[in-house]
């Protein structure tokens, strides 16, 4: 077996020896391009392994995908809790975010990446500010991410011009990085913060650039009633009118949808990001109608939302919350069984971001998580999906690979202490600056 230091520095082919995959023991071969080359008997012959990882006592699962977050909000963890969404945003979050710097976003996004890696997430869909610095953090940490600038024009033409420039600059910057793990998206925040002209520009620009759209949709009842009062239609139809509903759109929350809106999202091929922890914490008072979205063929994945409304980035918790909330809210113990929750966190998430099948199959990107099969939460282990969703959290994750590169092994992530210290210092300085300006 390869030493810890060599595992992080070596680049090349990787053999995971004797891991448990779907109930049977198998080797996994990963080639130099970071692709799964073989699984099972052929694996040892398929590559001349530079790194060998002991997979015994490990469950191998696909890397998890977080389809809606605001990564640098790790700096705001615990800053404002137990509030109504509109008050939380307008009285606490936006005033503090006005003091953010690019250095803050770099430090906060690095902390987010560390937290996600430690809980088995390999890819995330982010919407925030100073996203060139978020890209630098993602690059340093070795994860995959789709990054969108949070476009908010509040109906003001001057602001819209600035948001257009910021969006174009980010897309150009990400293209210049030429990093296959990092892609850009357009991020119209929501129908209550972006004008019809802004929505229309975002849709046109995304189409022209061949990139995705990341938007909040129908998170609260107020969002829907205000939209109907102002535009005479519900948010889903407004987004559709301006071209924002596409097969490359990720719509976060989708709580207050009616059946016809679910059908439209299915028809447009939209991915819906279910964020149950944030929805319950902010008491949005309605669970995403998962059963309708599923019935009409929308791709339903999972997200954490930001660390100020969750307050962590652990997709294991989101799998459990989703499975429980759906059962509770829709009065159906058979709704969203464990296997479906795992699919939402893996294959559906990967599909939403267009990053491969999100499965452990030959030809797929080697985005692989090894769980401790001997952990308390995995004992006994009648049905791995059940343990993963209902018993475990991210603490059971031992090793994480993204594109064949080892990001964590035996729960060690290189540079962890420094990342935590720098994020804590950035949070202190942010609060200090906000206080001094008041
Ligand atoms: C990008 C902006 O989005 C803000 N934000 C964070 N969480 C939510 C949420 O649940 N609904 C709407 N907006 C949210 C974030 O603070 C940024 O200002
Ligand atoms: Zn959000």
Coordinates of C-alpha atoms and ligand atoms in Angstrom, one line a residue:
X1 CA 0.0 0.0 0.0
X2 CA 1.2 3.5 -0.8
X3 CA 2.3 5.9 2.0
X4 CA 0.1 8.8 3.0
X5 CA 2.4 11.6 1.7
X6 CA 2.9 9.8 -1.6
X7 CA -0.8 9.3 -2.0
X8 CA -1.4 13.1 -2.1
X9 CA 1.6 14.0 -4.3
X10 CA 1.8 11.1 -6.8
X11 CA -0.1 11.6 -10.1
X12 CA -0.9 8.5 -12.2
X13 CA -2.9 5.4 -12.0
X14 CA -4.6 4.2 -8.9
X15 CA -5.7 0.8 -7.7
X16 CA -8.3 0.5 -5.0
X17 CA -7.8 -3.0 -3.7
X18 CA -10.7 -5.1 -2.4
X19 CA -13.4 -2.6 -1.7
X20 CA -17.1 -3.5 -1.3
X21 CA -19.2 -2.3 -4.2
X22 CA -22.9 -3.0 -4.2
X23 CA -22.5 -5.9 -1.8
X24 CA -19.5 -7.6 -3.5
X25 CA -15.8 -7.2 -3.1
X26 CA -13.9 -5.9 -6.1
X27 CA -10.8 -4.0 -7.2
X28 CA -11.1 -0.7 -9.0
X29 CA -8.5 0.5 -11.5
X30 CA -8.2 4.2 -12.3
X31 CA -6.0 5.2 -15.3
X32 CA -3.7 8.3 -15.6
X33 CA -6.6 10.4 -17.1
X34 CA -8.6 9.9 -13.9
X35 CA -11.1 7.5 -15.5
X36 CA -12.3 4.2 -14.1
X37 CA -10.6 1.7 -16.4
X38 CA -11.8 -1.5 -14.9
X39 CA -13.7 -3.0 -12.0
X40 CA -13.4 -6.5 -10.7
X41 CA -11.2 -9.3 -12.0
X42 CA -9.7 -7.2 -14.9
X43 CA -8.7 -4.3 -12.6
X44 CA -5.1 -5.5 -11.7
X45 CA -4.3 -6.2 -15.3
X46 CA -5.8 -3.0 -16.6
X47 CA -3.1 -0.7 -15.1
X48 CA 0.4 -0.7 -13.7
X49 CA -0.7 1.1 -10.5
X50 CA 1.4 4.1 -9.2
X51 CA -0.8 4.2 -6.0
X52 CA -2.4 1.3 -4.2
X53 CA -5.2 2.1 -1.7
X54 CA -6.4 -0.6 0.7
X55 CA -10.1 -1.0 0.1
X56 CA -10.8 -3.7 2.7
X57 CA -13.4 -2.7 5.3
X58 CA -14.4 0.1 2.9
X59 CA -17.7 0.7 1.0
X60 CA -17.0 2.4 -2.4
X61 CA -19.7 4.8 -3.5
X62 CA -19.8 7.5 -6.2
X63 CA -18.7 11.0 -5.1
X64 CA -21.5 13.1 -3.8
X65 CA -22.7 16.2 -5.6
X66 CA -24.0 19.4 -3.9
X67 CA -26.2 21.1 -6.5
X68 CA -27.0 24.3 -4.6
X69 CA -24.7 26.2 -2.3
X70 CA -23.1 29.5 -1.6
X71 CA -19.7 28.1 -0.5
X72 CA -18.1 31.2 1.0
X73 CA -21.1 31.6 3.4
X74 CA -19.1 29.2 5.6
X75 CA -17.8 32.6 7.0
X76 CA -21.4 33.4 8.0
X77 CA -22.1 30.1 9.8
X78 CA -24.0 30.8 12.9
X79 CA -24.0 34.6 12.3
X80 CA -27.8 34.8 11.9
X81 CA -30.1 32.0 12.8
X82 CA -33.8 31.4 13.6
X83 CA -35.2 34.1 11.3
X84 CA -37.7 34.5 8.5
X85 CA -36.0 34.3 5.0
X86 CA -36.7 37.8 3.9
X87 CA -35.7 39.4 7.2
X88 CA -32.7 37.1 7.4
X89 CA -31.5 38.2 4.0
X90 CA -32.4 41.9 4.1
X91 CA -31.5 42.6 7.8
X92 CA -28.5 40.4 8.4
X93 CA -27.0 38.6 5.4
X94 CA -27.0 41.3 2.7
X95 CA -25.7 44.0 5.0
X96 CA -22.7 41.8 6.0
X97 CA -22.1 40.5 2.5
X98 CA -21.6 44.2 1.4
X99 CA -18.3 44.1 3.3
X100 CA -17.0 40.9 1.7
X101 CA -13.7 40.9 -0.2
X102 CA -12.2 38.6 -2.7
X103 CA -9.8 37.3 0.0
X104 CA -12.8 36.5 2.2
X105 CA -14.4 34.5 -0.6
X106 CA -11.2 32.6 -1.2
X107 CA -10.8 31.7 2.5
X108 CA -14.5 30.9 2.9
X109 CA -14.7 28.7 -0.2
X110 CA -11.5 26.8 0.8
X111 CA -13.2 26.1 4.1
X112 CA -16.3 25.0 2.3
X113 CA -14.2 22.7 0.0
X114 CA -12.5 21.2 3.1
X115 CA -15.9 20.6 4.7
X116 CA -17.4 19.0 1.6
X117 CA -14.4 16.8 1.0
X118 CA -14.5 15.6 4.6
X119 CA -18.1 14.6 4.0
X120 CA -17.7 12.9 0.6
X121 CA -18.7 15.7 -1.8
X122 CA -16.6 15.9 -4.9
X123 CA -18.5 18.5 -6.9
X124 CA -20.7 21.5 -6.2
X125 CA -22.9 24.2 -7.8
X126 CA -22.1 27.6 -6.4
X127 CA -23.7 31.0 -6.7
X128 CA -21.9 33.9 -5.0
X129 CA -19.7 36.9 -5.4
X130 CA -15.9 37.4 -6.2
X131 CA -16.2 34.1 -8.0
X132 CA -12.8 34.3 -9.6
X133 CA -11.4 33.8 -6.0
X134 CA -13.9 30.9 -5.5
X135 CA -12.4 29.3 -8.7
X136 CA -8.9 29.7 -7.2
X137 CA -10.0 27.9 -4.1
X138 CA -11.6 25.1 -6.0
X139 CA -8.5 24.7 -8.2
X140 CA -6.3 24.5 -5.1
X141 CA -8.6 22.0 -3.4
X142 CA -8.9 19.7 -6.4
X143 CA -12.7 19.5 -6.5
X144 CA -15.2 20.0 -9.4
X145 CA -17.4 23.1 -9.3
X146 CA -19.9 25.0 -11.5
X147 CA -19.5 28.6 -10.5
X148 CA -22.0 31.4 -11.1
X149 CA -21.9 35.1 -10.2
X150 CA -25.0 35.9 -8.2
X151 CA -26.8 38.3 -10.6
X152 CA -29.0 40.7 -8.6
X153 CA -30.2 43.9 -10.4
X154 CA -33.2 44.8 -8.2
X155 CA -34.9 46.3 -11.3
X156 CA -32.2 49.0 -11.7
X157 CA -30.7 49.5 -15.1
X158 CA -27.4 50.8 -13.8
X159 CA -27.0 47.8 -11.5
X160 CA -28.0 45.5 -14.3
X161 CA -25.1 46.8 -16.5
X162 CA -22.7 46.1 -13.6
X163 CA -24.1 42.6 -13.1
X164 CA -23.8 41.8 -16.8
X165 CA -20.1 42.9 -16.7
X166 CA -19.5 40.8 -13.6
X167 CA -21.1 37.7 -15.2
X168 CA -19.2 38.1 -18.5
X169 CA -15.9 38.7 -16.6
X170 CA -16.4 35.5 -14.6
X171 CA -17.2 33.4 -17.7
X172 CA -14.1 34.7 -19.5
X173 CA -12.0 34.1 -16.4
X174 CA -13.1 30.5 -16.0
X175 CA -12.6 29.8 -19.7
X176 CA -9.1 31.2 -19.3
X177 CA -8.3 28.8 -16.5
X178 CA -8.8 25.8 -18.9
X179 CA -9.5 23.6 -15.9
X180 CA -11.8 20.7 -16.9
X181 CA -13.0 20.5 -13.3
X182 CA -14.3 24.0 -13.2
X183 CA -17.1 25.3 -15.3
X184 CA -19.1 28.6 -15.4
X185 CA -22.9 29.1 -15.2
X186 CA -25.1 32.2 -15.2
X187 CA -26.7 32.9 -11.8
X188 CA -29.9 35.0 -11.9
X189 CA -30.6 35.0 -8.2
X190 CA -34.4 34.8 -8.3
X191 CA -37.6 36.4 -9.7
X192 CA -37.7 38.8 -6.7
X193 CA -34.2 40.2 -7.2
X194 CA -33.8 40.1 -11.0
X195 CA -35.8 42.1 -13.5
X196 CA -37.4 40.6 -16.6
X197 CA -34.7 42.3 -18.6
X198 CA -32.1 40.8 -16.4
X199 CA -33.6 37.3 -16.6
X200 CA -33.9 37.6 -20.4
X201 CA -30.2 38.7 -20.7
X202 CA -29.1 35.8 -18.4
X203 CA -31.0 33.2 -20.6
X204 CA -29.7 34.6 -23.9
X205 CA -26.1 34.8 -22.6
X206 CA -26.2 31.3 -21.2
X207 CA -27.5 30.0 -24.6
X208 CA -24.8 32.0 -26.5
X209 CA -22.0 30.7 -24.2
X210 CA -23.4 27.1 -24.1
X211 CA -23.4 27.1 -20.3
X212 CA -25.9 26.4 -17.5
X213 CA -28.2 28.6 -15.4
X214 CA -28.4 28.5 -11.6
X215 CA -31.5 30.1 -10.0
X216 CA -33.5 30.1 -6.8
X217 CA -37.1 29.1 -7.6
X218 CA -40.3 29.3 -5.4
X219 CA -38.6 29.0 -2.1
X220 CA -41.3 30.8 -0.1
X221 CA -45.0 31.4 -0.5
X222 CA -44.3 35.1 -0.5
X223 CA -42.1 34.8 -3.5
X224 CA -45.0 33.2 -5.4
X225 CA -47.7 35.6 -4.2
X226 CA -45.5 38.7 -4.9
X227 CA -44.7 37.4 -8.3
X228 CA -48.4 36.8 -9.2
X229 CA -49.2 40.3 -7.8
X230 CA -46.4 42.0 -9.8
X231 CA -46.4 39.9 -13.1
X232 CA -49.7 38.1 -13.1
X233 CA -48.0 34.7 -13.1
X234 CA -46.2 32.3 -10.9
X235 CA -42.3 32.3 -10.8
X236 CA -41.9 29.1 -12.9
X237 CA -43.9 30.7 -15.8
X238 CA -42.0 34.0 -15.5
X239 CA -38.7 32.1 -15.7
X240 CA -40.0 30.2 -18.7
X241 CA -41.3 33.3 -20.5
X242 CA -37.7 34.8 -20.4
X243 CA -36.0 31.5 -21.4
X244 CA -34.5 30.5 -18.1
X245 CA -35.8 27.0 -18.0
X246 CA -33.5 24.7 -20.0
X247 CA -32.0 21.2 -19.6
X248 CA -28.9 23.0 -18.2
X249 CA -30.9 24.9 -15.6
X250 CA -30.6 24.0 -11.9
X251 CA -33.5 25.5 -9.9
X252 CA -32.9 25.5 -6.2
X253 CA -35.6 24.8 -3.6
X254 CA -38.8 24.4 -5.8
X255 CA -40.9 24.2 -2.6
X256 CA -44.0 26.2 -3.6
X257 CA -44.7 24.5 -7.0
X258 CA -48.1 23.3 -8.1
X259 CA -48.5 20.2 -10.3
X260 CA -48.6 22.1 -13.6
X261 CA -45.3 23.8 -12.8
X262 CA -43.7 20.5 -12.0
X263 CA -44.9 19.2 -15.4
X264 CA -43.4 22.3 -17.1
X265 CA -40.0 21.7 -15.3
X266 CA -40.1 18.1 -16.4
X267 CA -40.9 19.1 -20.0
X268 CA -38.1 21.7 -20.1
X269 CA -35.6 19.1 -18.7
X270 CA -34.8 21.2 -15.6
X271 CA -32.9 19.9 -12.6
X272 CA -34.5 20.7 -9.3
X273 CA -32.2 21.0 -6.3
X274 CA -33.9 19.8 -3.1
X275 CA -32.5 21.7 0.0
X276 CA -34.5 20.2 2.9
X277 CA -32.3 21.4 5.8
X278 CA -32.4 25.0 4.7
X279 CA -36.1 24.8 3.9
X280 CA -36.9 23.5 7.4
X281 CA -34.6 26.0 9.2
X282 CA -36.1 28.9 7.4
X283 CA -39.6 27.4 7.9
X284 CA -40.6 27.9 4.2
X285 CA -43.6 25.8 5.3
X286 CA -43.9 23.5 2.3
X287 CA -41.8 20.6 1.1
X288 CA -40.7 20.4 -2.5
X289 CA -43.4 18.3 -4.3
X290 CA -40.9 15.5 -5.1
X291 CA -43.6 13.1 -6.2
X292 CA -44.9 15.4 -9.0
X293 CA -41.4 16.4 -10.1
X294 CA -40.5 12.7 -10.3
X295 CA -43.7 11.8 -12.1
X296 CA -43.1 14.5 -14.8
X297 CA -39.5 13.6 -15.3
X298 CA -37.6 16.5 -13.7
X299 CA -34.1 15.6 -12.5
X300 CA -34.3 16.0 -8.7
X301 CA -30.9 16.3 -6.9
X302 CA -29.8 17.5 -3.5
X303 CA -28.2 20.7 -2.2
X304 CA -27.3 22.1 1.2
X305 CA -27.8 25.8 0.4
X306 CA -25.3 28.1 2.2
X307 CA -23.8 27.6 5.6
X308 CA -25.9 30.4 7.1
X309 CA -29.2 28.5 6.5
X310 CA -28.1 24.9 7.1
X311 CA -25.5 25.2 8.9
X312 CA -23.2 22.7 7.3
X313 CA -22.4 21.2 3.9
X314 CA -22.9 17.5 4.7
X315 CA -24.9 15.9 1.8
X316 CA -25.3 12.8 4.0
X317 CA -27.5 14.8 6.3
X318 CA -29.4 16.2 3.2
X319 CA -30.1 12.6 2.1
X320 CA -31.6 11.8 5.4
X321 CA -33.5 15.1 5.7
X322 CA -34.9 14.7 2.2
X323 CA -36.1 11.1 2.8
X324 CA -37.7 12.1 6.2
X325 CA -39.2 15.4 5.1
X326 CA -40.8 14.0 2.0
X327 CA -42.4 11.1 4.0
X328 CA -43.6 13.5 6.7
X329 CA -44.8 16.3 4.5
X330 CA -46.6 14.2 2.0
X331 CA -47.8 11.6 4.5
X332 CA -46.3 8.7 2.7
X333 CA -43.7 6.4 4.3
X334 CA -42.9 4.9 0.9
X335 CA -42.0 8.2 -0.7
X336 CA -38.2 8.8 -1.4
X337 CA -36.8 5.5 -0.2
X338 CA -33.1 5.3 0.7
X339 CA -31.9 4.1 -2.7
X340 CA -33.5 7.1 -4.4
X341 CA -31.9 9.5 -1.9
X342 CA -28.5 8.0 -2.8
X343 CA -29.2 8.4 -6.5
X344 CA -30.3 12.1 -5.9
X345 CA -27.0 12.7 -4.2
X346 CA -24.9 11.0 -6.9
X347 CA -26.3 10.3 -10.4
X348 CA -28.9 13.0 -10.4
X349 CA -26.4 15.6 -9.0
X350 CA -23.8 14.6 -11.7
X351 CA -26.5 14.9 -14.4
X352 CA -27.5 18.3 -13.1
X353 CA -24.0 19.6 -13.5
X354 CA -23.1 17.6 -16.6
X355 CA -20.1 15.9 -15.1
X356 CA -20.6 12.2 -16.1
X357 CA -22.9 9.5 -14.9
X358 CA -22.2 9.8 -11.2
X359 CA -21.9 6.0 -11.0
X360 CA -19.0 3.6 -10.3
X361 CA -18.8 2.3 -13.9
X362 CA -16.0 1.7 -16.4
X363 CA -15.4 4.9 -18.4
X364 CA -16.8 7.2 -15.7
X365 CA -14.7 9.9 -14.0
X366 CA -13.0 8.3 -10.9
X367 CA -15.0 10.4 -8.4
X368 CA -15.0 7.8 -5.6
X369 CA -15.8 7.9 -1.9
X370 CA -14.7 5.1 0.5
X371 CA -16.8 4.8 3.7
X372 CA -15.7 3.0 6.8
X373 CA -17.6 -0.3 6.7
X374 CA -16.7 -1.0 10.3
X375 CA -18.1 2.2 11.7
X376 CA -20.9 2.1 14.2
X377 CA -23.3 3.6 11.7
X378 CA -22.5 0.7 9.3
X379 CA -23.0 -2.1 11.8
X380 CA -24.9 -4.2 11.0
X381 CA -24.9 -3.7 7.3
X382 CA -28.0 -5.4 5.8
X383 CA -28.6 -2.7 3.2
X384 CA -25.8 -0.2 2.4
X385 CA -28.2 2.4 1.1
X386 CA -30.2 2.3 4.3
X387 CA -27.0 2.8 6.4
X388 CA -25.8 5.6 4.2
X389 CA -29.0 7.5 4.3
X390 CA -30.5 6.8 7.7
X391 CA -27.6 6.0 9.9
X392 CA -24.4 7.6 8.7
X393 CA -23.2 11.2 8.3
X394 CA -20.1 12.6 6.6
X395 CA -18.0 11.3 9.5
X396 CA -18.0 7.8 7.9
X397 CA -16.1 9.1 4.9
X398 CA -12.5 7.9 5.0
X399 CA -11.1 8.5 1.5
X400 CA -12.2 10.8 -1.4
X401 CA -11.0 10.8 -5.0
X402 CA -11.9 13.3 -7.6
X403 CA -10.9 12.6 -11.1
X404 CA -8.6 9.9 -9.8
X405 CA -6.7 12.4 -7.5
X406 CA -6.8 11.6 -3.8
X407 CA -8.2 14.6 -1.9
X408 CA -8.6 12.9 1.4
X409 CA -7.2 9.7 2.8
X410 CA -7.9 8.1 6.1
X411 CA -9.7 11.4 6.9
X412 CA -6.5 13.5 6.3
X413 CA -6.8 16.5 4.0
X414 CA -3.5 18.2 3.3
X415 CA -3.4 21.8 4.8
X416 CA -6.5 21.3 6.9
X417 CA -5.3 23.3 9.9
X418 CA -4.2 26.3 7.9
X419 CA -7.5 26.4 6.0
X420 CA -9.4 26.5 9.2
X421 CA -7.2 29.2 10.8
X422 CA -7.3 31.4 7.7
X423 CA -11.1 31.1 7.4
X424 CA -11.6 31.9 11.1
X425 CA -9.3 35.0 10.7
X426 CA -11.3 36.1 7.6
X427 CA -14.6 35.8 9.4
X428 CA -13.2 37.8 12.4
X429 CA -12.0 40.5 10.0
X430 CA -15.3 40.6 8.1
X431 CA -17.3 41.2 11.3
X432 CA -14.8 43.8 12.5
X433 CA -15.0 45.7 9.2
X434 CA -18.8 45.6 9.3
X435 CA -18.9 46.9 12.9
X436 CA -16.5 49.7 12.1
X437 CA -18.6 50.9 9.2
X438 CA -21.8 51.0 11.2
Ligands
LIG1 C1 -26.1 34.7 -3.9 C2 -27.0 35.4 -2.9 O1 -28.0 34.4 -2.4 C3 -28.1 34.6 -1.0 N1 -28.8 33.4 -0.4 C4 -28.3 32.5 0.4 N2 -29.2 31.6 0.7 C5 -30.3 32.0 0.1 C6 -31.6 31.5 0.1 O2 -32.0 30.4 0.8 N3 -32.6 32.1 -0.6 C7 -32.3 33.2 -1.3 N4 -31.0 33.8 -1.3 C8 -30.1 33.2 -0.6 C9 -26.7 34.9 -0.6 O3 -26.7 35.4 0.7 C10 -26.2 35.8 -1.6 O4 -26.6 37.1 -1.3
LIG2 ZN1 -29.5 29.6 -2.0

